[in-house]
Coordinates of C-alpha atoms in Angstrom, one line a residue:
M1227 CA -82.0 -21.8 130.9
S1228 CA -82.4 -18.1 130.5
T1229 CA -80.5 -14.9 129.8
D1230 CA -80.4 -12.4 132.7
I1231 CA -82.3 -9.2 132.6
V1232 CA -79.5 -6.9 131.5
P1233 CA -78.7 -8.5 128.1
A1234 CA -82.4 -9.6 127.6
A1235 CA -83.7 -6.1 128.2
S1236 CA -81.0 -4.6 126.0
L1237 CA -82.1 -6.7 123.1
I1238 CA -85.4 -4.8 122.7
P1239 CA -86.2 -1.1 122.5
A1240 CA -87.8 1.0 125.2
D1241 CA -90.0 3.2 123.1
A1242 CA -93.4 1.4 123.1
P1243 CA -96.0 2.8 125.5
F1244 CA -97.1 0.5 128.4
P1245 CA -100.8 -0.1 128.8
K1246 CA -102.4 0.4 132.2
A1247 CA -103.0 -3.3 132.8
A1248 CA -99.7 -4.9 133.6
K1249 CA -100.6 -8.1 131.9
V1250 CA -101.2 -6.5 128.5
A1251 CA -98.0 -6.9 126.5
L1252 CA -96.9 -5.3 123.2
G1253 CA -99.0 -4.9 120.1
M1254 CA -98.3 -7.2 117.2
P1255 CA -96.0 -4.8 115.2
Q1256 CA -93.8 -4.1 118.2
L1257 CA -93.8 -7.7 119.2
R1258 CA -92.6 -8.7 115.7
A1259 CA -89.9 -6.0 115.9
N1260 CA -88.7 -7.4 119.3
L1261 CA -88.7 -10.9 118.0
A1262 CA -86.9 -10.1 114.8
H1263 CA -84.2 -8.1 116.7
A1264 CA -83.8 -10.5 119.7
T1265 CA -83.9 -13.8 117.8
G1266 CA -81.7 -12.3 115.1
T1267 CA -79.1 -11.3 117.7
I1268 CA -79.1 -14.8 119.3
R1269 CA -79.1 -16.5 115.9
G1270 CA -76.0 -14.6 114.8
K1271 CA -74.2 -15.4 118.0
R1272 CA -75.1 -19.1 117.7
A1273 CA -73.8 -19.3 114.2
K1274 CA -70.5 -17.7 115.2
V1275 CA -69.7 -19.9 118.2
A1276 CA -70.8 -23.1 116.4
A1277 CA -68.5 -22.3 113.5
E1278 CA -65.6 -22.3 116.0
L1279 CA -65.8 -26.0 116.5
D1280 CA -64.4 -28.2 113.8
D1281 CA -66.4 -31.2 115.1
W1282 CA -69.7 -29.4 115.4
E1283 CA -71.5 -31.8 113.1
Q1284 CA -69.9 -34.8 114.8
L1285 CA -71.2 -33.5 118.2
R1286 CA -74.7 -33.2 116.7
D1287 CA -74.5 -36.7 115.4
T1288 CA -73.3 -38.0 118.8
A1289 CA -76.0 -36.2 120.7
A1290 CA -78.6 -37.6 118.4
A1291 CA -77.2 -41.1 118.9
I1292 CA -77.2 -40.7 122.7
K1293 CA -80.8 -39.5 122.7
A1294 CA -81.8 -42.5 120.4
T1295 CA -80.2 -44.8 122.9
V1296 CA -82.1 -43.2 125.8
Q1297 CA -85.3 -43.8 124.0
R1298 CA -84.5 -47.4 123.4
R1299 CA -83.4 -48.0 127.0
L1300 CA -85.7 -45.6 128.8
P1301 CA -87.3 -48.0 131.3
E1302 CA -84.0 -49.5 132.5
L1303 CA -82.3 -46.1 132.6
A1304 CA -85.1 -44.7 134.8
V1305 CA -84.7 -47.6 137.2
E1306 CA -81.0 -47.2 137.2
F1307 CA -81.3 -43.5 138.0
E1308 CA -83.7 -44.3 140.9
K1309 CA -81.2 -46.8 142.3
H1310 CA -78.2 -44.5 142.3
A1311 CA -80.2 -41.4 143.4
T1312 CA -81.7 -43.3 146.3
A1313 CA -78.3 -44.6 147.3
A1314 CA -77.0 -41.0 147.4
G1315 CA -79.8 -40.0 149.8
A1316 CA -82.5 -38.7 147.5
T1317 CA -86.1 -39.8 147.5
V1318 CA -87.4 -40.7 144.0
H1319 CA -91.1 -40.4 143.2
W1320 CA -92.9 -41.5 140.0
A1321 CA -95.7 -39.5 138.5
R1322 CA -97.8 -40.8 135.6
D1323 CA -99.4 -37.4 134.8
A1324 CA -99.6 -33.8 135.8
K1325 CA -102.1 -34.5 138.5
E1326 CA -99.9 -37.0 140.3
A1327 CA -96.8 -34.8 140.0
N1328 CA -98.7 -31.8 141.4
E1329 CA -100.1 -33.7 144.3
I1330 CA -96.7 -35.2 145.2
A1331 CA -95.1 -31.8 145.1
A1332 CA -97.8 -30.1 147.2
R1333 CA -97.6 -32.9 149.8
L1334 CA -93.9 -32.6 150.1
V1335 CA -94.1 -28.8 150.6
R1336 CA -96.6 -29.3 153.5
E1337 CA -94.5 -32.0 155.0
A1338 CA -91.6 -29.6 155.1
G1339 CA -93.7 -27.2 157.1
A1340 CA -93.8 -24.5 154.4
D1341 CA -96.5 -22.7 152.5
E1342 CA -94.3 -21.1 149.9
V1343 CA -91.5 -22.1 147.6
V1344 CA -88.9 -20.5 145.4
K1345 CA -88.5 -21.9 141.9
V1346 CA -85.8 -22.4 139.3
K1347 CA -86.9 -21.8 135.7
S1348 CA -88.6 -25.0 134.6
M1349 CA -90.5 -26.0 131.5
A1350 CA -91.8 -29.2 133.2
T1351 CA -93.4 -27.3 136.0
Q1352 CA -95.1 -24.9 133.5
E1353 CA -96.2 -28.0 131.5
I1354 CA -98.0 -29.5 134.5
E1355 CA -99.2 -26.0 135.7
L1356 CA -97.6 -26.5 139.1
N1357 CA -98.0 -22.8 140.1
E1358 CA -101.7 -22.9 139.5
H1359 CA -102.1 -26.1 141.5
F1360 CA -100.1 -24.6 144.4
E1361 CA -102.3 -21.5 144.4
A1362 CA -105.5 -23.7 144.5
Q1363 CA -103.9 -25.5 147.5
G1364 CA -103.1 -22.3 149.4
L1365 CA -99.4 -22.5 148.6
K1366 CA -97.3 -19.8 146.9
A1367 CA -94.6 -20.3 144.2
F1368 CA -92.2 -17.5 143.5
E1369 CA -90.3 -17.5 140.2
T1370 CA -86.6 -16.5 140.6
D1371 CA -85.5 -16.5 137.0
L1372 CA -85.7 -12.8 136.1
A1373 CA -87.7 -13.2 132.9
E1374 CA -90.1 -15.7 134.5
L1375 CA -90.5 -13.2 137.4
I1376 CA -91.5 -10.5 135.0
V1377 CA -94.1 -12.8 133.4
Q1378 CA -95.4 -13.9 136.8
L1379 CA -95.8 -10.4 138.2
A1380 CA -97.6 -9.4 135.0
E1381 CA -100.0 -12.4 135.4
D1382 CA -99.0 -13.5 131.9
R1383 CA -97.5 -16.5 130.1
P1384 CA -94.0 -17.1 128.7
S1385 CA -93.7 -16.6 125.0
H1386 CA -90.2 -18.0 124.4
I1387 CA -88.4 -21.0 125.8
L1388 CA -85.1 -19.1 126.4
V1389 CA -86.3 -15.5 127.0
P1390 CA -89.9 -15.9 128.3
A1391 CA -90.5 -12.1 128.6
I1392 CA -89.4 -11.2 125.1
H1393 CA -92.8 -9.7 124.4
Y1394 CA -92.2 -6.9 126.9
N1395 CA -90.0 -3.9 126.5
R1396 CA -87.9 -2.2 129.2
T1397 CA -90.5 0.5 129.9
Q1398 CA -93.1 -2.1 130.4
I1399 CA -90.8 -4.1 132.7
R1400 CA -90.2 -1.0 134.8
D1401 CA -93.9 -0.4 135.2
I1402 CA -94.6 -4.1 136.0
F1403 CA -92.0 -3.9 138.8
D1404 CA -93.3 -0.6 140.0
Q1405 CA -96.9 -1.8 140.1
R1406 CA -96.6 -5.4 141.1
M1407 CA -93.3 -6.1 142.9
G1408 CA -94.3 -4.4 146.2
D1409 CA -90.8 -3.4 147.2
A1410 CA -89.5 -1.7 144.0
P1411 CA -87.3 1.3 144.8
A1412 CA -88.9 4.7 144.4
G1413 CA -88.0 6.4 141.1
L1414 CA -87.1 3.2 139.3
T1415 CA -86.0 3.8 135.7
D1416 CA -86.0 1.5 132.7
D1417 CA -82.3 1.3 132.7
P1418 CA -81.4 -2.5 132.5
A1419 CA -78.9 -2.3 135.3
A1420 CA -81.5 -0.6 137.6
L1421 CA -84.1 -3.2 136.7
A1422 CA -81.6 -6.0 137.5
E1423 CA -80.7 -4.5 140.8
A1424 CA -84.4 -4.0 141.8
A1425 CA -85.1 -7.7 141.0
R1426 CA -81.9 -8.8 142.8
L1427 CA -82.9 -7.1 146.0
H1428 CA -86.5 -8.4 145.8
L1429 CA -85.3 -12.0 145.2
R1430 CA -82.6 -12.0 147.8
R1431 CA -85.2 -11.7 150.5
R1432 CA -87.0 -14.7 149.0
F1433 CA -83.9 -16.8 149.0
L1434 CA -83.0 -16.0 152.6
S1435 CA -86.4 -17.0 153.9
A1436 CA -87.4 -20.0 151.7
K1437 CA -87.5 -23.4 153.3
V1438 CA -88.4 -25.3 150.0
A1439 CA -87.2 -24.9 146.4
V1440 CA -88.6 -26.4 143.3
S1441 CA -86.6 -27.1 140.2
G1442 CA -86.5 -29.0 136.9
A1443 CA -83.4 -30.4 135.4
N1444 CA -81.7 -30.1 132.0
F1445 CA -80.2 -33.6 132.4
A1446 CA -80.6 -36.6 134.7
V1447 CA -77.6 -39.0 134.7
A1448 CA -78.6 -42.6 135.2
E1449 CA -75.1 -43.8 136.0
T1450 CA -74.7 -41.6 139.1
G1451 CA -78.2 -40.5 140.0
S1452 CA -77.1 -36.9 139.4
L1453 CA -79.2 -33.9 138.2
V1454 CA -77.9 -31.0 136.2
V1455 CA -79.3 -27.5 135.8
V1456 CA -77.6 -24.9 133.5
E1457 CA -78.5 -21.2 133.8
S1458 CA -77.2 -17.7 133.1
E1459 CA -78.2 -15.8 136.3
G1460 CA -77.2 -17.7 139.4
N1461 CA -80.7 -17.5 140.9
G1462 CA -81.0 -21.2 140.2
R1463 CA -77.9 -21.9 142.2
M1464 CA -79.4 -20.0 145.1
C1465 CA -82.5 -22.2 145.0
L1466 CA -80.5 -25.4 144.7
T1467 CA -78.3 -24.7 147.7
M1468 CA -80.0 -22.5 150.3
P1469 CA -83.4 -24.1 151.2
E1470 CA -83.6 -27.1 153.4
T1471 CA -85.8 -29.1 151.0
L1472 CA -85.4 -29.4 147.2
I1473 CA -88.0 -30.9 144.9
S1474 CA -87.0 -31.5 141.3
I1475 CA -89.6 -32.4 138.7
V1476 CA -87.9 -34.0 135.8
G1477 CA -89.3 -35.4 132.5
I1478 CA -88.1 -38.9 132.0
E1479 CA -86.7 -38.0 128.6
K1480 CA -84.1 -35.9 130.3
L1481 CA -82.2 -39.0 131.3
L1482 CA -78.6 -39.7 130.0
P1483 CA -76.9 -43.0 130.3
S1484 CA -73.5 -41.8 131.6
F1485 CA -71.8 -38.8 133.2
A1486 CA -69.4 -38.7 130.2
D1487 CA -72.4 -37.9 127.9
L1488 CA -72.6 -34.5 129.5
E1489 CA -69.4 -33.6 127.7
V1490 CA -71.3 -33.6 124.4
F1491 CA -74.3 -31.7 125.6
M1492 CA -72.4 -29.1 127.5
Q1493 CA -70.8 -28.0 124.2
L1494 CA -74.0 -28.0 122.3
L1495 CA -76.5 -26.5 124.7
P1496 CA -75.0 -23.1 125.5
R1497 CA -74.0 -22.5 121.9
S1498 CA -77.4 -23.4 120.6
S1499 CA -79.4 -21.5 123.2
T1500 CA -77.6 -18.2 124.1
G1501 CA -74.8 -18.3 121.6
E1502 CA -72.2 -18.7 124.4
R1503 CA -69.2 -21.0 124.5
M1504 CA -70.2 -22.1 128.0
N1505 CA -73.1 -21.2 130.3
P1506 CA -72.2 -19.1 133.4
Y1507 CA -73.7 -21.5 135.9
T1508 CA -73.7 -25.3 135.8
S1509 CA -75.1 -27.0 139.0
V1510 CA -74.7 -30.7 139.4
W1511 CA -76.0 -32.5 142.5
T1512 CA -76.3 -36.1 143.6
G1513 CA -78.7 -36.9 146.4
A1514 CA -78.3 -35.2 149.8
R1515 CA -75.2 -34.7 151.9
E1516 CA -75.0 -33.5 155.5
G1517 CA -73.8 -29.9 155.7
D1518 CA -73.8 -29.4 151.9
G1519 CA -77.0 -28.0 150.4
P1520 CA -80.6 -29.2 151.1
R1521 CA -81.0 -31.9 153.6
D1522 CA -84.1 -33.3 152.1
V1523 CA -83.9 -34.0 148.3
H1524 CA -86.8 -35.3 146.2
V1525 CA -86.9 -36.2 142.5
I1526 CA -90.3 -36.6 140.8
L1527 CA -89.8 -38.5 137.5
L1528 CA -92.6 -37.3 135.2
D1529 CA -94.3 -39.2 132.4
N1530 CA -97.3 -37.1 131.5
G1531 CA -97.7 -38.5 128.0
R1532 CA -94.0 -39.2 127.2
T1533 CA -94.3 -43.0 127.1
T1534 CA -97.2 -42.5 124.6
V1535 CA -94.9 -40.4 122.4
L1536 CA -92.2 -43.0 122.8
A1537 CA -94.5 -45.6 121.1
D1538 CA -94.4 -43.5 117.8
E1539 CA -91.2 -44.4 116.0
T1540 CA -91.3 -41.1 114.0
G1541 CA -92.8 -38.8 116.6
R1542 CA -90.5 -39.9 119.4
Q1543 CA -87.8 -37.7 118.0
A1544 CA -89.5 -34.8 119.8
L1545 CA -88.3 -36.4 123.1
S1546 CA -84.7 -35.7 122.1
C1547 CA -85.3 -31.9 122.6
I1548 CA -82.9 -30.2 125.1
R1549 CA -85.0 -27.0 125.2
C1550 CA -82.3 -24.8 123.6
S1551 CA -84.9 -22.8 121.5
A1552 CA -82.6 -22.7 118.4
C1553 CA -85.5 -23.8 116.3
L1554 CA -87.6 -20.8 117.5
N1555 CA -84.9 -18.4 116.7
V1556 CA -84.8 -19.4 113.0
C1557 CA -88.5 -20.1 112.4
P1558 CA -90.3 -17.5 110.1
V1559 CA -93.7 -18.5 111.5
Y1560 CA -92.7 -18.0 115.2
E1561 CA -91.1 -14.7 114.3
R1562 CA -94.4 -13.5 112.8
T1563 CA -96.7 -14.8 115.5
G1564 CA -94.8 -15.0 118.8
G1565 CA -95.1 -17.8 121.3
H1566 CA -98.6 -17.1 122.7
A1567 CA -100.2 -18.0 119.3
Y1568 CA -99.3 -21.7 119.8
G1569 CA -101.5 -22.0 122.9
H1570 CA -99.0 -24.3 124.7
V1571 CA -96.1 -24.0 127.1
Y1572 CA -93.8 -25.3 124.2
P1573 CA -94.0 -22.8 121.3
G1574 CA -92.3 -22.7 118.0
P1575 CA -91.3 -25.7 115.8
I1576 CA -90.6 -28.0 118.7
G1577 CA -94.0 -27.1 120.3
A1578 CA -95.7 -27.9 116.9
I1579 CA -94.5 -31.5 117.2
L1580 CA -94.4 -32.0 121.0
A1581 CA -97.7 -30.4 122.1
P1582 CA -100.0 -32.5 119.8
Q1583 CA -98.3 -35.7 121.1
L1584 CA -98.3 -34.8 124.8
E1585 CA -102.0 -33.8 124.6
P1586 CA -103.6 -35.7 121.7
G1587 CA -106.7 -34.1 120.3
R1588 CA -106.0 -30.6 121.8
H1589 CA -103.3 -29.2 119.5
D1590 CA -103.9 -31.1 116.2
D1591 CA -103.7 -27.8 114.3
L1592 CA -100.1 -27.0 115.3
P1593 CA -98.3 -29.3 112.8
Y1594 CA -99.8 -27.0 110.1
A1595 CA -98.2 -23.9 111.7
S1596 CA -95.1 -24.4 109.5
S1597 CA -93.8 -23.6 106.1
L1598 CA -91.7 -26.8 106.2
C1599 CA -88.6 -24.7 105.2
G1600 CA -86.4 -27.0 107.3
A1601 CA -84.4 -24.2 109.0
C1602 CA -85.2 -25.8 112.4
Y1603 CA -83.7 -29.1 111.4
E1604 CA -80.5 -27.4 110.2
V1605 CA -79.9 -25.7 113.6
C1606 CA -81.2 -28.4 116.0
P1607 CA -78.2 -29.6 118.1
V1608 CA -79.7 -33.1 118.5
K1609 CA -80.8 -33.3 114.8
I1610 CA -84.5 -33.7 115.4
N1611 CA -86.0 -33.8 111.9
I1612 CA -88.9 -31.5 112.8
P1613 CA -90.2 -31.2 109.2
E1614 CA -90.5 -35.0 109.0
V1615 CA -92.4 -35.2 112.2
L1616 CA -94.7 -32.3 111.1
V1617 CA -95.6 -34.1 108.0
H1618 CA -96.1 -37.4 109.9
L1619 CA -98.4 -35.7 112.4
R1620 CA -100.4 -34.0 109.6
Q1621 CA -101.0 -37.5 108.2
Q1622 CA -102.0 -38.8 111.6
G1623 CA -104.3 -36.0 112.5
P1624 CA -108.1 -35.8 111.9
H1625 CA -109.2 -34.9 108.4
E1626 CA -112.7 -33.9 107.3
A1627 CA -114.6 -36.0 104.8
G1628 CA -114.3 -33.3 102.1
E1629 CA -110.6 -33.2 102.5
R1630 CA -110.3 -36.9 102.4
A1631 CA -112.4 -37.0 99.2
A1632 CA -110.3 -34.3 97.6
M1633 CA -107.0 -36.0 98.4
G1634 CA -108.5 -39.3 97.2
A1635 CA -109.4 -37.7 93.9
A1636 CA -106.0 -36.1 93.6
E1637 CA -104.3 -39.4 94.1
A1638 CA -106.5 -41.1 91.5
V1639 CA -105.6 -38.4 88.9
M1640 CA -101.9 -38.1 89.7
S1641 CA -101.3 -41.8 89.6
R1642 CA -102.5 -42.0 86.0
P1643 CA -100.3 -40.1 83.6
R1644 CA -102.8 -39.7 80.8
L1645 CA -105.5 -38.5 83.2
W1646 CA -102.9 -36.2 84.9
R1647 CA -102.0 -34.6 81.6
A1648 CA -105.6 -34.1 80.7
A1649 CA -106.3 -32.5 84.1
L1650 CA -103.4 -30.0 83.6
R1651 CA -104.7 -29.0 80.2
A1652 CA -108.2 -28.5 81.7
A1653 CA -106.8 -26.4 84.6
R1654 CA -104.9 -24.1 82.2
I1655 CA -108.1 -23.5 80.2
G1656 CA -110.5 -23.4 83.1
S1657 CA -108.5 -21.0 85.3
M1658 CA -108.4 -18.2 82.7
P1659 CA -111.3 -16.2 84.2
W1660 CA -109.7 -15.9 87.6
R1661 CA -106.1 -15.1 86.6
R1662 CA -104.6 -12.0 88.4
K1663 CA -101.0 -11.1 88.0
G1664 CA -99.6 -14.6 88.0
F1665 CA -102.0 -15.9 90.7
L1666 CA -105.6 -17.1 90.7
G1667 CA -108.1 -14.7 92.3
R1668 CA -110.9 -15.8 94.6
L1669 CA -112.2 -19.1 93.1
P1670 CA -115.9 -20.1 93.4
F1671 CA -116.8 -22.5 96.3
P1672 CA -115.2 -24.8 97.3
G1673 CA -112.0 -23.4 95.9
S1674 CA -112.7 -20.1 97.7
K1675 CA -111.9 -21.8 101.0
W1676 CA -108.3 -22.0 99.8
T1677 CA -107.9 -18.8 97.9
V1678 CA -109.5 -16.5 100.5
S1679 CA -106.3 -16.8 102.6
R1680 CA -103.7 -18.3 100.3
D1681 CA -102.0 -17.6 97.0
L1682 CA -102.6 -20.1 94.2
P1683 CA -100.2 -19.8 91.3
V1684 CA -101.6 -19.8 87.7
P1685 CA -101.1 -23.3 86.1
P1686 CA -98.0 -23.2 83.8
K1687 CA -98.5 -22.7 80.1
E1688 CA -96.9 -26.1 79.5
S1689 CA -95.7 -29.0 81.6
F1690 CA -92.1 -30.1 81.9
R1691 CA -92.9 -33.2 79.7
D1692 CA -94.4 -31.0 77.0
W1693 CA -91.3 -28.7 77.2
W1694 CA -89.0 -31.6 76.9
K1695 CA -90.9 -33.3 74.1
E1696 CA -90.8 -30.0 72.1
R1697 CA -87.0 -29.8 72.4
E1698 CA -86.5 -33.5 71.5
R1699 CA -87.8 -32.8 68.0

């Protein structure tokens, strides 16, 4: 789901200079300014429209319960979806990992007699690096979401789930179009309406010539075999209806038990993502029908680590995510670093708990990229307790011998009251040489490994127990 280029471009200023290389984005100060302005705008809109619903918290509770049910019944729901989708004329494929999904998709494109595809915005296809696989196989994939188009033309990576090109300003977008699009109109300005029109004309030619389209799905309904895509531009609708062949790559966690469950999520998702009461375009399709849309419909159900995540009773909450990006828009860490710093297709708080589980051993540091403030939990429409999962993953992750020894010593001291009180007194006396305006300066090794990049408060003059005992007299 993505905003279109007019409001997205209007969210950020046009005054930063554009480097010669199209793939070089904003400097960090300008990026932070863009993030603060854009996420703040979306955050305010979300709060306003959520407050309009008296049953907002009940909707969140219901959504969380539905997602928990999906996780308990996932195998049977996947089989049920396959049964109904097949009966409706679709072909369902199962992919254990990214390699299988990419190979199936490439084979289907060739069988359709095509060497290029148009794409609906899809996190799942980014996750499996479908575009890169197609390129290696001599196939071309053209993004049709406007923000994704900007990122693709710039040979860059998305930095936000909802607004992937948030790290570019309007002037940069104009120059990307002028240098990379190939058919940009002469004299193109950085006016949002002009940029939108240039992209619209460019994409229209792609839509009219494409034989194959690739999409993801926001939801997959087991009861009917239906897929649902919500978007803000209409480009997705063009991809889903005009080509002869449609290939949808869908993570198995996107399943819902019944069509009635959509009523809950269609109230939560647009409000949590773009701050709208309803999204402009909702496309629902079930299989293939003669004379109505694509004649050849394929659904690739993707695991790619999801069943491993499902086995973790605490970590499985991450599979409830509906990709709204509300957690990114309130996260102080994301606002300071941007999405690229996470090194994964899923940035922000949800990425910090999802990436380490989907790819164990590769992103074990991400759970530490959080202040544990809990703002993400407060806005999550499906009530994923992200701080709980972050702490859980920190405990599960690798720890050096020195860290384990330090934590063991701390446990031994803190679990013995007399020893703990003695340690506090020793800390108050021993820290005096390093005190600087309420904080400890750079401590000698190994304490320097902490204080070189973190603040360490001076130990209090007295403990709470001492304070209380003094007042009991």
